[in-house]
CSV table of C-alpha atoms in Angstrom, one decimal:
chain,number,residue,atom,x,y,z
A,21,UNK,CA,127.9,137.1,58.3
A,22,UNK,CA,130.4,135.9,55.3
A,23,UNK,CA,126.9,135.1,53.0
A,24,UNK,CA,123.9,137.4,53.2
A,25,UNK,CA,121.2,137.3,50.6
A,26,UNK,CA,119.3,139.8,48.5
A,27,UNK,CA,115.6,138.9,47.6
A,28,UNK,CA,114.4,142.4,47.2
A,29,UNK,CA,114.7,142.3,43.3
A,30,UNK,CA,112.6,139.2,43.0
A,31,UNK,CA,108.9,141.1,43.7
A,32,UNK,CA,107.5,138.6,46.2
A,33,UNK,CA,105.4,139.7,48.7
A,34,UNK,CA,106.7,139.4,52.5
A,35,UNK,CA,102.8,137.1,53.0
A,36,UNK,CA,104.4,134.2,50.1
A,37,UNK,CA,107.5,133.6,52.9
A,38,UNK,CA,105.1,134.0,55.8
A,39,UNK,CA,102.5,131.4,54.6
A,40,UNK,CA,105.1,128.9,53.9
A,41,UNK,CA,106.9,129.3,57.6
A,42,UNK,CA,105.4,126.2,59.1
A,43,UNK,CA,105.8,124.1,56.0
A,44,UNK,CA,109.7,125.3,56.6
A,45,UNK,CA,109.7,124.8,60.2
A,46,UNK,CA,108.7,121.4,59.5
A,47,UNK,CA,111.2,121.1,57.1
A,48,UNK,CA,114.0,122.2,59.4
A,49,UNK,CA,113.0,120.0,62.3
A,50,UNK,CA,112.8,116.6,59.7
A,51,UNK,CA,116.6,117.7,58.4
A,52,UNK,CA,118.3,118.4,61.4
A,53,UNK,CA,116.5,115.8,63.6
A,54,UNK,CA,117.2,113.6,61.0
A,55,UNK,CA,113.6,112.4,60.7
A,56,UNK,CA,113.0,113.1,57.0
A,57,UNK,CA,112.4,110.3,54.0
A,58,UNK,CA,115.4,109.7,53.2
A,59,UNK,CA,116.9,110.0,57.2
A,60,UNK,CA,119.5,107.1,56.0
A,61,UNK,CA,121.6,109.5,53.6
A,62,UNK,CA,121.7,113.0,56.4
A,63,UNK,CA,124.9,112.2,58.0
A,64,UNK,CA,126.0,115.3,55.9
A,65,UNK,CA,123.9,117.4,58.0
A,66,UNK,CA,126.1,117.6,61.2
A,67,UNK,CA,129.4,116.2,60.0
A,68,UNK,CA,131.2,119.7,60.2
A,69,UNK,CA,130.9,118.9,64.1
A,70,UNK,CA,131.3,115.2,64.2
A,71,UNK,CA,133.4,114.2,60.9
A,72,UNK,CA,136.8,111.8,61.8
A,73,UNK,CA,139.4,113.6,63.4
A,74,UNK,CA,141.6,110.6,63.1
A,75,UNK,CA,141.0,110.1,59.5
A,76,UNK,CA,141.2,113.7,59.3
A,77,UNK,CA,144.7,113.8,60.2
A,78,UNK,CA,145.5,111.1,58.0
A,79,UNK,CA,144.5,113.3,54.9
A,80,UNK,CA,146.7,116.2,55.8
A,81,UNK,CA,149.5,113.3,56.0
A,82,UNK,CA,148.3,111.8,52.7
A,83,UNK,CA,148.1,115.2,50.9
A,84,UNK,CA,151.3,116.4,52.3
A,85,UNK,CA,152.7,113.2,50.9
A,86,UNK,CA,151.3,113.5,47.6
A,87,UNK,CA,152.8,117.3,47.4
A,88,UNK,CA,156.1,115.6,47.9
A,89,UNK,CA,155.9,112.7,45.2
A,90,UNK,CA,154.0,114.2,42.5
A,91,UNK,CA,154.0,116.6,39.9
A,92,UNK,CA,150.6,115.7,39.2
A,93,UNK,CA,147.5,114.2,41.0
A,94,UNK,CA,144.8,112.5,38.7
A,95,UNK,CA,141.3,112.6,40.6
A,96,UNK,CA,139.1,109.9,39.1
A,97,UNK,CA,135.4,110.1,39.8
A,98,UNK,CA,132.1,111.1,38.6
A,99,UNK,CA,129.4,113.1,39.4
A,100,UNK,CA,130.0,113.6,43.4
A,101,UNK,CA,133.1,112.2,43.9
A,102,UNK,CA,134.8,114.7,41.6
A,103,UNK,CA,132.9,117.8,41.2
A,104,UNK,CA,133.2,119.1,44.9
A,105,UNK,CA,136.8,118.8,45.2
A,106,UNK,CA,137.0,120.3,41.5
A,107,UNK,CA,134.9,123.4,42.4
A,108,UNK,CA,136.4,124.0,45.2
A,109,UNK,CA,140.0,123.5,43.9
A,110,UNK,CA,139.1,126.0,40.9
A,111,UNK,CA,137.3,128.8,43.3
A,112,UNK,CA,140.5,129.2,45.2
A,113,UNK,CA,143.5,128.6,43.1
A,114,UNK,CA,144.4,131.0,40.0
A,115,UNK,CA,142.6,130.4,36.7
A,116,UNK,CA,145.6,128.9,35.1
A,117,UNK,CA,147.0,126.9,38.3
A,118,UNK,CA,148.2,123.5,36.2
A,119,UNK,CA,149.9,126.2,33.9
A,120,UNK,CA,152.1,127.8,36.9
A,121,UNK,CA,155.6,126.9,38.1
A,122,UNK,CA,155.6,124.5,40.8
A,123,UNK,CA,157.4,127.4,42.8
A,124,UNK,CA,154.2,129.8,42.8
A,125,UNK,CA,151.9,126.7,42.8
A,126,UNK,CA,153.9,124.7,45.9
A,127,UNK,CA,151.5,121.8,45.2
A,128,UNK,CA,151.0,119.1,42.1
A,129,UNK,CA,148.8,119.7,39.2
A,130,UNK,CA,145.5,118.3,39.4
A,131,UNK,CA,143.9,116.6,36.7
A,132,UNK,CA,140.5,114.6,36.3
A,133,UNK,CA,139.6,111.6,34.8
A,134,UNK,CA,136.5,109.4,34.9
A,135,UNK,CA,134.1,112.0,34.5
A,136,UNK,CA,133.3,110.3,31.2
A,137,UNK,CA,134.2,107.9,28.6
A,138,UNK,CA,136.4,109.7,26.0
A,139,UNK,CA,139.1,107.8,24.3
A,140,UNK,CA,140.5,111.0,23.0
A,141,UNK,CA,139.9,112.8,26.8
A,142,UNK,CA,142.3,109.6,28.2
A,143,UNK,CA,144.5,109.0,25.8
A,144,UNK,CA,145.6,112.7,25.8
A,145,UNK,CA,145.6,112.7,29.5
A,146,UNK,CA,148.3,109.6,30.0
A,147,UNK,CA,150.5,111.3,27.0
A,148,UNK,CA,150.4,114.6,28.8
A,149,UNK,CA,151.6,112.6,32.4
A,150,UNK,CA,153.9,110.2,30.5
A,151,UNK,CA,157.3,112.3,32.0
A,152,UNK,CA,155.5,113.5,34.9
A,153,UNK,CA,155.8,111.9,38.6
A,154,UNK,CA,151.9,110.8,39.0
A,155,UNK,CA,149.9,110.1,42.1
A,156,UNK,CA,146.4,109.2,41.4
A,157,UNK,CA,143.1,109.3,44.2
A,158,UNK,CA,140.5,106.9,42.8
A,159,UNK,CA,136.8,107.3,44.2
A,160,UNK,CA,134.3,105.3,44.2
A,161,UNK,CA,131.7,103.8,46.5
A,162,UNK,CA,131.2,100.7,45.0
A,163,UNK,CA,134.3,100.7,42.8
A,164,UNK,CA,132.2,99.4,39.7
A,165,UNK,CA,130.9,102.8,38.4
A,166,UNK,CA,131.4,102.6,35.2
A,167,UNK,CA,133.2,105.9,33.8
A,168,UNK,CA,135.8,105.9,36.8
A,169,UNK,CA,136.4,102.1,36.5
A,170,UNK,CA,137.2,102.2,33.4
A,171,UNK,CA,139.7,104.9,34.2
A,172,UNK,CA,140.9,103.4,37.1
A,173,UNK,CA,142.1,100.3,35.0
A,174,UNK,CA,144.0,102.1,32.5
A,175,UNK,CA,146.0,104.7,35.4
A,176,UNK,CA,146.7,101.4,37.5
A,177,UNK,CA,148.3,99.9,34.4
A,178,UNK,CA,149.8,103.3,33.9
A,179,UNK,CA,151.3,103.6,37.6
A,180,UNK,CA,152.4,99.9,37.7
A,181,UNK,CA,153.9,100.0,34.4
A,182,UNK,CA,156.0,103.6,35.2
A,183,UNK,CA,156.9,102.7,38.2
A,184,UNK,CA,156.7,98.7,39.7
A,185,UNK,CA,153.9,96.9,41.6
A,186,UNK,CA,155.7,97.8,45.1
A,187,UNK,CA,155.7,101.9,44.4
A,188,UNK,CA,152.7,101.9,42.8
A,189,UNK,CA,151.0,101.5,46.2
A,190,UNK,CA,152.5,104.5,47.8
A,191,UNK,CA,151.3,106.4,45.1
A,192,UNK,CA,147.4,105.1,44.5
A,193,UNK,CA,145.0,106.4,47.1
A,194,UNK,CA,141.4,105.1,47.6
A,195,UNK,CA,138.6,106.4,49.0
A,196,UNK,CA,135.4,104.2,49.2
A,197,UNK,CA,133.5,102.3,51.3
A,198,UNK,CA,134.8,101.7,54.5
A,199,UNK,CA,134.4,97.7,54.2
A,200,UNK,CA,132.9,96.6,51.1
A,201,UNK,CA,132.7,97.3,47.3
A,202,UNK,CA,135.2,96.0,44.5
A,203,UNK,CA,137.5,98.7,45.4
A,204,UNK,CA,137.8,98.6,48.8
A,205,UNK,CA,138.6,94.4,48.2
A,206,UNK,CA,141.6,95.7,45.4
A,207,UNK,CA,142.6,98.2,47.3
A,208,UNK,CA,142.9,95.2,50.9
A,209,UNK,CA,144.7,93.1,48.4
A,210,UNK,CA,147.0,95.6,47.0
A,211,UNK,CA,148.1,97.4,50.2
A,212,UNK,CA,146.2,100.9,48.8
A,213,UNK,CA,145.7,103.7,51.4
A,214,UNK,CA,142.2,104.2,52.1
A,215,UNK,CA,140.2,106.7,53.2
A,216,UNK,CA,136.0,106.4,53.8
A,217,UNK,CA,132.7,107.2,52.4
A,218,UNK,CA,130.2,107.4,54.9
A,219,UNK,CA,127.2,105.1,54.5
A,220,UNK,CA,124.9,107.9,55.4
A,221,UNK,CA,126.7,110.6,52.8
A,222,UNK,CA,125.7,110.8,49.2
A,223,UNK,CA,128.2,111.9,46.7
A,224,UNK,CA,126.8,115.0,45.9
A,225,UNK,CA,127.1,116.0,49.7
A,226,UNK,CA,130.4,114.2,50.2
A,227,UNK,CA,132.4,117.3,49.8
A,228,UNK,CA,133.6,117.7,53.3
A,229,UNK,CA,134.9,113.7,53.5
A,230,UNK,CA,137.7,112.0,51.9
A,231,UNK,CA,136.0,112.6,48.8
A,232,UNK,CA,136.8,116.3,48.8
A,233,UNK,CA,139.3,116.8,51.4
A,234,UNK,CA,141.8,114.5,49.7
A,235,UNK,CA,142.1,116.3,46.0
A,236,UNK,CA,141.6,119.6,47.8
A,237,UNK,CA,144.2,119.1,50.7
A,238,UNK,CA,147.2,118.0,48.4
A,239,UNK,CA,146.5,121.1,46.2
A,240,UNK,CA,147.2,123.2,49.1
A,241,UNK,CA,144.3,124.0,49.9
A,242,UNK,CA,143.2,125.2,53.8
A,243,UNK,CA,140.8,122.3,54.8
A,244,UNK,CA,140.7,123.5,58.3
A,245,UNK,CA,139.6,126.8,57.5
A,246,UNK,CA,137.2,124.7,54.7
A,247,UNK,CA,135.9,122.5,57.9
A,248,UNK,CA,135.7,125.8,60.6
A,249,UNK,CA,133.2,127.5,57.2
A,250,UNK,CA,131.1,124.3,56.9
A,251,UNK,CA,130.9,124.5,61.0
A,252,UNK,CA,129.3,127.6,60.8
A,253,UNK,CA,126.9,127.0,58.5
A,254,UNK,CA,125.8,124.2,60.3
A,255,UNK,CA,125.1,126.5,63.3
A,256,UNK,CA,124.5,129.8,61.7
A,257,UNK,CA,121.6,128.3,59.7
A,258,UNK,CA,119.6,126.7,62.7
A,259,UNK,CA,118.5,130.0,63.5
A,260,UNK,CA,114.9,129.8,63.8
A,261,UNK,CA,114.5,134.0,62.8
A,262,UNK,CA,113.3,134.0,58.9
A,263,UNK,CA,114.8,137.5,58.6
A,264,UNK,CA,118.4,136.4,60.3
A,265,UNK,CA,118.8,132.9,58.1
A,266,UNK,CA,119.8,133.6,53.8
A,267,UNK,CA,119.7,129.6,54.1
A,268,UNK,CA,115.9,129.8,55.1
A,269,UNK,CA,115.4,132.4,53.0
A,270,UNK,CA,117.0,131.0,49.7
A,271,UNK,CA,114.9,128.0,49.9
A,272,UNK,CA,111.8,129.7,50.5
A,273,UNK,CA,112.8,131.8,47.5
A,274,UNK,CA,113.2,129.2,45.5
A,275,UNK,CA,110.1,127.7,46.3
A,276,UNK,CA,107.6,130.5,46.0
A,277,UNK,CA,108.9,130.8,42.7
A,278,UNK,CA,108.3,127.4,41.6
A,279,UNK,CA,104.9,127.6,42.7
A,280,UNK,CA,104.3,130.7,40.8
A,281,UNK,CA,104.9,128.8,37.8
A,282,UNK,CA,109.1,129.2,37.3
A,283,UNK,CA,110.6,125.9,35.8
A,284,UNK,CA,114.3,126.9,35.5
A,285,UNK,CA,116.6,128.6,38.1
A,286,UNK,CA,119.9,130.1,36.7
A,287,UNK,CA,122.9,130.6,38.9
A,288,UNK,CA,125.3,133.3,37.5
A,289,UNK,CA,128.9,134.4,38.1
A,290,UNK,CA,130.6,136.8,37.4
A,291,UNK,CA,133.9,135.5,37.9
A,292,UNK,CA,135.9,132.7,36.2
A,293,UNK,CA,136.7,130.7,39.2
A,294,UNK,CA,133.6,130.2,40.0
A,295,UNK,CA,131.9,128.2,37.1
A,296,UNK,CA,133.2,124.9,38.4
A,297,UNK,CA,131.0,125.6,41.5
A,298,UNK,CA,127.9,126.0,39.1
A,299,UNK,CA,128.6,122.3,37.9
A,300,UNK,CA,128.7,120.9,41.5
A,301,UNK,CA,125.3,122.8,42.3
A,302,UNK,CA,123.6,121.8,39.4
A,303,UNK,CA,124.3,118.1,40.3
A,304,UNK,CA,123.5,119.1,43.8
A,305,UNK,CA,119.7,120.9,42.9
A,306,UNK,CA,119.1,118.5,39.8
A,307,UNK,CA,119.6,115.1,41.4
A,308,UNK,CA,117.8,115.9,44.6
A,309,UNK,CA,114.4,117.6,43.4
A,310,UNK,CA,113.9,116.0,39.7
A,311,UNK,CA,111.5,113.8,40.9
A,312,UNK,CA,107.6,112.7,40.5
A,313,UNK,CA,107.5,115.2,37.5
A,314,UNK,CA,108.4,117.9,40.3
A,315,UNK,CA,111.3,120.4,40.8
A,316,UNK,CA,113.1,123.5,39.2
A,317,UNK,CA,115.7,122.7,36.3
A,318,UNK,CA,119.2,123.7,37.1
A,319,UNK,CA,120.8,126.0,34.9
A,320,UNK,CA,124.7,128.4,35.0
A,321,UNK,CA,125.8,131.3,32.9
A,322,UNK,CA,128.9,132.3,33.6
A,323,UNK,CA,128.7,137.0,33.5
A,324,UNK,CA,129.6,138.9,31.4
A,325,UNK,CA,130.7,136.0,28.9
A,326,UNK,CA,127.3,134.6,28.2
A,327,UNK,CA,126.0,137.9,28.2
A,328,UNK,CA,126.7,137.7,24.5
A,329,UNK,CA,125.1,134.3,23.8
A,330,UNK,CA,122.5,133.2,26.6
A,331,UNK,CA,121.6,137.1,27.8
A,332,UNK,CA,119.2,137.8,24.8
A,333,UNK,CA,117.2,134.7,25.6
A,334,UNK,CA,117.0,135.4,29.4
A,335,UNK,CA,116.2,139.0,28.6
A,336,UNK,CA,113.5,138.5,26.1
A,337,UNK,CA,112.5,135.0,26.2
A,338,UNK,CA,109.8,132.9,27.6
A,339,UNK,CA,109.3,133.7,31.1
A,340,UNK,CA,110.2,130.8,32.9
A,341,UNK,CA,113.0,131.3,35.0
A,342,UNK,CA,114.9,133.2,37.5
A,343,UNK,CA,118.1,134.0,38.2
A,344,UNK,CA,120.4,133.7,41.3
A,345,UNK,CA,123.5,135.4,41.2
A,346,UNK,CA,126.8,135.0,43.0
A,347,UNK,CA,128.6,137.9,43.6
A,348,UNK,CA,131.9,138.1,46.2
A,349,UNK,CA,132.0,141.6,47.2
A,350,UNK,CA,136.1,141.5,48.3
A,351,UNK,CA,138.2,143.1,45.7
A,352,UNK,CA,139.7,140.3,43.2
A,353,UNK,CA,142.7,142.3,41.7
A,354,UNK,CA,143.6,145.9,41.5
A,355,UNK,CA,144.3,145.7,37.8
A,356,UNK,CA,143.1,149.0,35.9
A,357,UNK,CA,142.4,150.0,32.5
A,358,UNK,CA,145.2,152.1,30.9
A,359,UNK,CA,145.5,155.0,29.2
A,360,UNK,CA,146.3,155.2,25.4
A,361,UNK,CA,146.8,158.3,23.5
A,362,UNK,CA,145.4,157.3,20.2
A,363,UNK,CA,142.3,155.7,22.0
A,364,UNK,CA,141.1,154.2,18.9
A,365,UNK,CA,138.7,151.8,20.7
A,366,UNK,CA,137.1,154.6,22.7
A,367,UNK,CA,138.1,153.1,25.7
A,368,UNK,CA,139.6,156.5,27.7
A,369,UNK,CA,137.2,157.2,29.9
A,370,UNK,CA,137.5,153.9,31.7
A,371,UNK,CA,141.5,154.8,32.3
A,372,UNK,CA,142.1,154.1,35.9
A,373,UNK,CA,139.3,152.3,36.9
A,374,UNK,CA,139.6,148.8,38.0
A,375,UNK,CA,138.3,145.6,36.0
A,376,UNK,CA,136.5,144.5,39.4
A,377,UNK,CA,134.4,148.0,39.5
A,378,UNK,CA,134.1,147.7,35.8
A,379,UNK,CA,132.5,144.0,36.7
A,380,UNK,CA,130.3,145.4,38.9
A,381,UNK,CA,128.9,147.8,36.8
A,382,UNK,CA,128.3,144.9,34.4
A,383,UNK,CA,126.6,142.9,37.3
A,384,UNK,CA,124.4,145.9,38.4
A,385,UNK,CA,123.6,146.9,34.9
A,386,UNK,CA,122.6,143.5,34.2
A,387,UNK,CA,120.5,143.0,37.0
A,388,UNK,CA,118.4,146.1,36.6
A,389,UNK,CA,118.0,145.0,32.9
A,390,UNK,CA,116.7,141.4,33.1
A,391,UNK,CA,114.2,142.6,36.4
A,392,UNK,CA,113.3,145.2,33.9
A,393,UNK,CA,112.3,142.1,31.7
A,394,UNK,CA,110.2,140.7,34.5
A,395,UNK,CA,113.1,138.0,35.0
A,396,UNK,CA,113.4,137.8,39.6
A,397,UNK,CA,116.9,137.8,40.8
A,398,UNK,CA,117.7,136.6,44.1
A,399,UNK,CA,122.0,137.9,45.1
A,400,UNK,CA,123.9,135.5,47.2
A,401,UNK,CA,126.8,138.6,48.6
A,402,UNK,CA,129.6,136.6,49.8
A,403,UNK,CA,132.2,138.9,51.9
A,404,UNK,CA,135.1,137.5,50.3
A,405,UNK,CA,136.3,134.2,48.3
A,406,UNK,CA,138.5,132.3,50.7
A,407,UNK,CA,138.3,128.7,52.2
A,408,UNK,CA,136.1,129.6,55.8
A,409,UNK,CA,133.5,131.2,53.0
A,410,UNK,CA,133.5,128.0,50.6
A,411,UNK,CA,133.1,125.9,53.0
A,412,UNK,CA,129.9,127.6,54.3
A,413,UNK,CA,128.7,128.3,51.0
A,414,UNK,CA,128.5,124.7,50.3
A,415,UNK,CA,127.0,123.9,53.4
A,416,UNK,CA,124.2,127.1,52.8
A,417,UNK,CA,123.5,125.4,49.0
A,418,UNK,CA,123.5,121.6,50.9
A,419,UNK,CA,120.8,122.5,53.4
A,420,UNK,CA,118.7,124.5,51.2
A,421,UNK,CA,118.9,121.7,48.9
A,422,UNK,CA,117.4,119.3,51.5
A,423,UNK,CA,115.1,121.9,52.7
A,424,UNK,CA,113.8,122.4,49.5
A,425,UNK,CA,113.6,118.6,48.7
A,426,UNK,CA,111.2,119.1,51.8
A,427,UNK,CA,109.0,121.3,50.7
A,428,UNK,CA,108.8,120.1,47.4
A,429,UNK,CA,107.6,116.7,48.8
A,430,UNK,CA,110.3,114.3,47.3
A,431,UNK,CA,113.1,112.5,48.7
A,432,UNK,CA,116.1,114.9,48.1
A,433,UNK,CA,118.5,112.2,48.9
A,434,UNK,CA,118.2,109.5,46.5
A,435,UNK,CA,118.7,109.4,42.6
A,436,UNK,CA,116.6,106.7,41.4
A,437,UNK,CA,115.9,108.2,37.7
A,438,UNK,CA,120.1,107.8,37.2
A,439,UNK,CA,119.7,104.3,37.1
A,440,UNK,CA,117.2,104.3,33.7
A,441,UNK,CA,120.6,105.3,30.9
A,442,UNK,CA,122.5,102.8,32.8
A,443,UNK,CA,120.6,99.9,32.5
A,444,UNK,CA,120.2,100.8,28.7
A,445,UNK,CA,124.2,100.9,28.6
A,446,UNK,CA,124.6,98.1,30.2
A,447,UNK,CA,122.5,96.0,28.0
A,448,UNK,CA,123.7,97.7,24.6
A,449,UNK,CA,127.1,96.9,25.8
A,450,UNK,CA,126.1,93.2,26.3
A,451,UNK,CA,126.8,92.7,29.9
A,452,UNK,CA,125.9,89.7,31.4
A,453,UNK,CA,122.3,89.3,32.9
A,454,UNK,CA,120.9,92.0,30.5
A,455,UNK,CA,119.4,89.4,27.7
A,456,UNK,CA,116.3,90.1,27.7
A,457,UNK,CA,116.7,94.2,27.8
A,458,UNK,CA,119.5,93.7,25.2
A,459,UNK,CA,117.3,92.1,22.9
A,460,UNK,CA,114.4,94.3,23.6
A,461,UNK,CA,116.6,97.9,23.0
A,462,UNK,CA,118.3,96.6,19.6
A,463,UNK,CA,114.8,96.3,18.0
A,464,UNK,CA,114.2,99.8,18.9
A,465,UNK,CA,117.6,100.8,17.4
């Protein structure tokens, strides 16, 4: 198995999983039957084996074509329709990809925009690509999201500008709904290349379509090996054996704690590339169980950097969290500490030994500590850090999310709560059927 996980430092009782095995096998059966509240949005849950070969293909063509053009890809999306592709992207490339020569890299850069509504973010971004050959995927279900819109307008008038209405169309790639939405409509009118959302995929499990694939495949990155990772998942984690599923188990885990009173779960790394995957996964676990007053708040530190800022809180603070760690047990680099003759900084007897077995000390040391301060840690071991294991890791975090969801008793598939600060936006910014609100909102400023 390329994920196993640890719950033996957490102190719950085997009878906590076993009383809660029905309410999971229930749980299971609603998921994978597709039977569930929210049964309209779980096409995620078996497209590793049914997802678009044709369309498939037509990304590797589309990413192989964007290699070819472009120095630089710009990504524009929020929430869903970036973070995926950006975790993944991050997890698998080196820290300082953009940085390295397009001879080590052998693919574009790949920037993101629309994620927010920074002046100062997008003005520096188009000065940055102003000399650069630019390719940008747009993504957007409806295509009137606000942050990427906004975006989208200025890098349309930046590609047109740089390069002519007729190029500009080989070089803008869309990805939305398959047949409606303001984007799909500019993108038929312009002559755009398209790719699809799935009606039945939200964007926080979207990252094994277009959404993903796209931004992941041009920067080089395996999405077959991605796919063949999400395809086990989907089969490894129908096993019905509590003890033989981490999936079954991290859910329960997650909510025996919750019922014992935890209100935040942490997820912790202990390596760079991996702290874009704790934003997708606090989207993922935040959007789906916030509801009804219910569910656990997501939280990231990123080891041993927060140690020195967030670990005096976790160890001696209020009680009310627990911490899952991510830990790939694979060698990273064989890079050692040298030897120094002065050794001023005391640091001699670690000559030799390798960063990654210093890390784990750091990661052991640290978990016996915060247990010590009655704070549970569940360890998700993954073998190594390579495409097959992303791409069942997110699969593992997707079901236990919907699992969860489950349990809890909400809908894990809808987001109703996001709508409240736009509606408030909206009407501040004096859009057009908003009177009344507009009116109602300025008093109160």
């Amino acid at each position: 198995m390329s994920i196993h996980f640890d719950f033996s430092y957490t102190d719950i009782k085997p009878g906590e999983f076993e009383n809660r095995f029905d309410q999971l096998a229930q749980a299971n059966e609603d998921l994978m039957n597709k039977t569930g509240i929210g049964n309209d949005f779980l096409g995620w849950v078996d497209y590793p084996v049914k997802y678009d070969k044709n369309e498939f293909a037509r990304i590797k063509k589309a990413a192989k074509k964007i290699q070819e053009n472009c120095d630089a890809l710009v990504v524009i999306g929020i929430g869903g329709s970036y973070l995926g592709s950006q975790a993944v992207i991050a997890a698998l490339t080196s820290p300082f990809y953009n940085d390295e020569p397009r001879s080590k890299r052998k693919a574009p850069k790949i920037y993101f925009a629309g994620q927010n509504i920074s002046g100062k973010y997008l003005e520096n971004l188009l000065a940055l690509l102003k000399d650069q050959e630019v390719c940008v995927n747009v993504i957007s279900k409806s295509g009137t999201t606000t942050e990427a819109a906004i975006a989208f307008r200025f890098f349309k008038e930046f590609i047109e500008k740089k390069y002519g209405k007729n190029e500009a169309k080989e070089r803008i790639f869309v990805t939305t709904d398959e047949s409606k939405g303001a984007l799909k409509f500019m993108a038929n009118k312009e002559g755009y290349e398209c790719f699809v959302i799935p009606d039945d995929v939200g964007g926080r499990y979207s990252v094994y379509t277009a959404v993903g694939l796209l931004p992941i495949a041009a920067a080089g990155i395996d999405i077959d090996a991605l796919m063949a990772g999400a395809k086990a998942g989907y089969e490894d984690y129908q096993n019905p054996h509590f003890d033989e599923n981490p999936c079954f188990q991290y859910a329960l885990y997650r909510n025996v704690l919750y019922n014992s009173g935890k209100k935040i779960e942490i997820l912790v790394d202990y390596e760079p590339s991996l702290s874009y995957f704790s934003e997708w996964w606090k989207q993922l676990f935040g959007e789906s169980d916030g509801k009804d007053g219910k569910g656990l708040f997501p939280a990231a530190v990123h080891f041993s950097t927060d140690l020195h800022s967030l670990g005096q809180m976790i160890q001696d603070g209020p009680k009310n969290h627990f911490e899952t760690v991510l830990i790939i047990d694979e060698e990273q680099s064989a890079i050692a500490v040298l030897h120094d003759e002065a050794d001023l900084e005391g640091l001699n007897y670690l000559a030799g030994r390798k960063l990654d077995a210093i890390n784990e000390k750091a990661f052991k040391g640290t978990l016996l500590a915060h247990v010590d301060g009655n704070v549970p840690n569940g360890i998700i071991h993954l073998d190594r850090l390579d495409a097959f294991t992303m791409g069942k890791l997110i699969y593992f975090f997707e079901k236990a999310c919907g699992l969860d969801g489950y349990l809890l008793g909400v809908n894990p598939f809808d987001q109703p709560g996001v709508e409240a600060y736009k509606k408030n936006m909206f009407a501040l910014l004096h859009k057009p059927g908003y009177e009344a609100l507009t009116a109602e909102l300025e008093k109160r400023l």
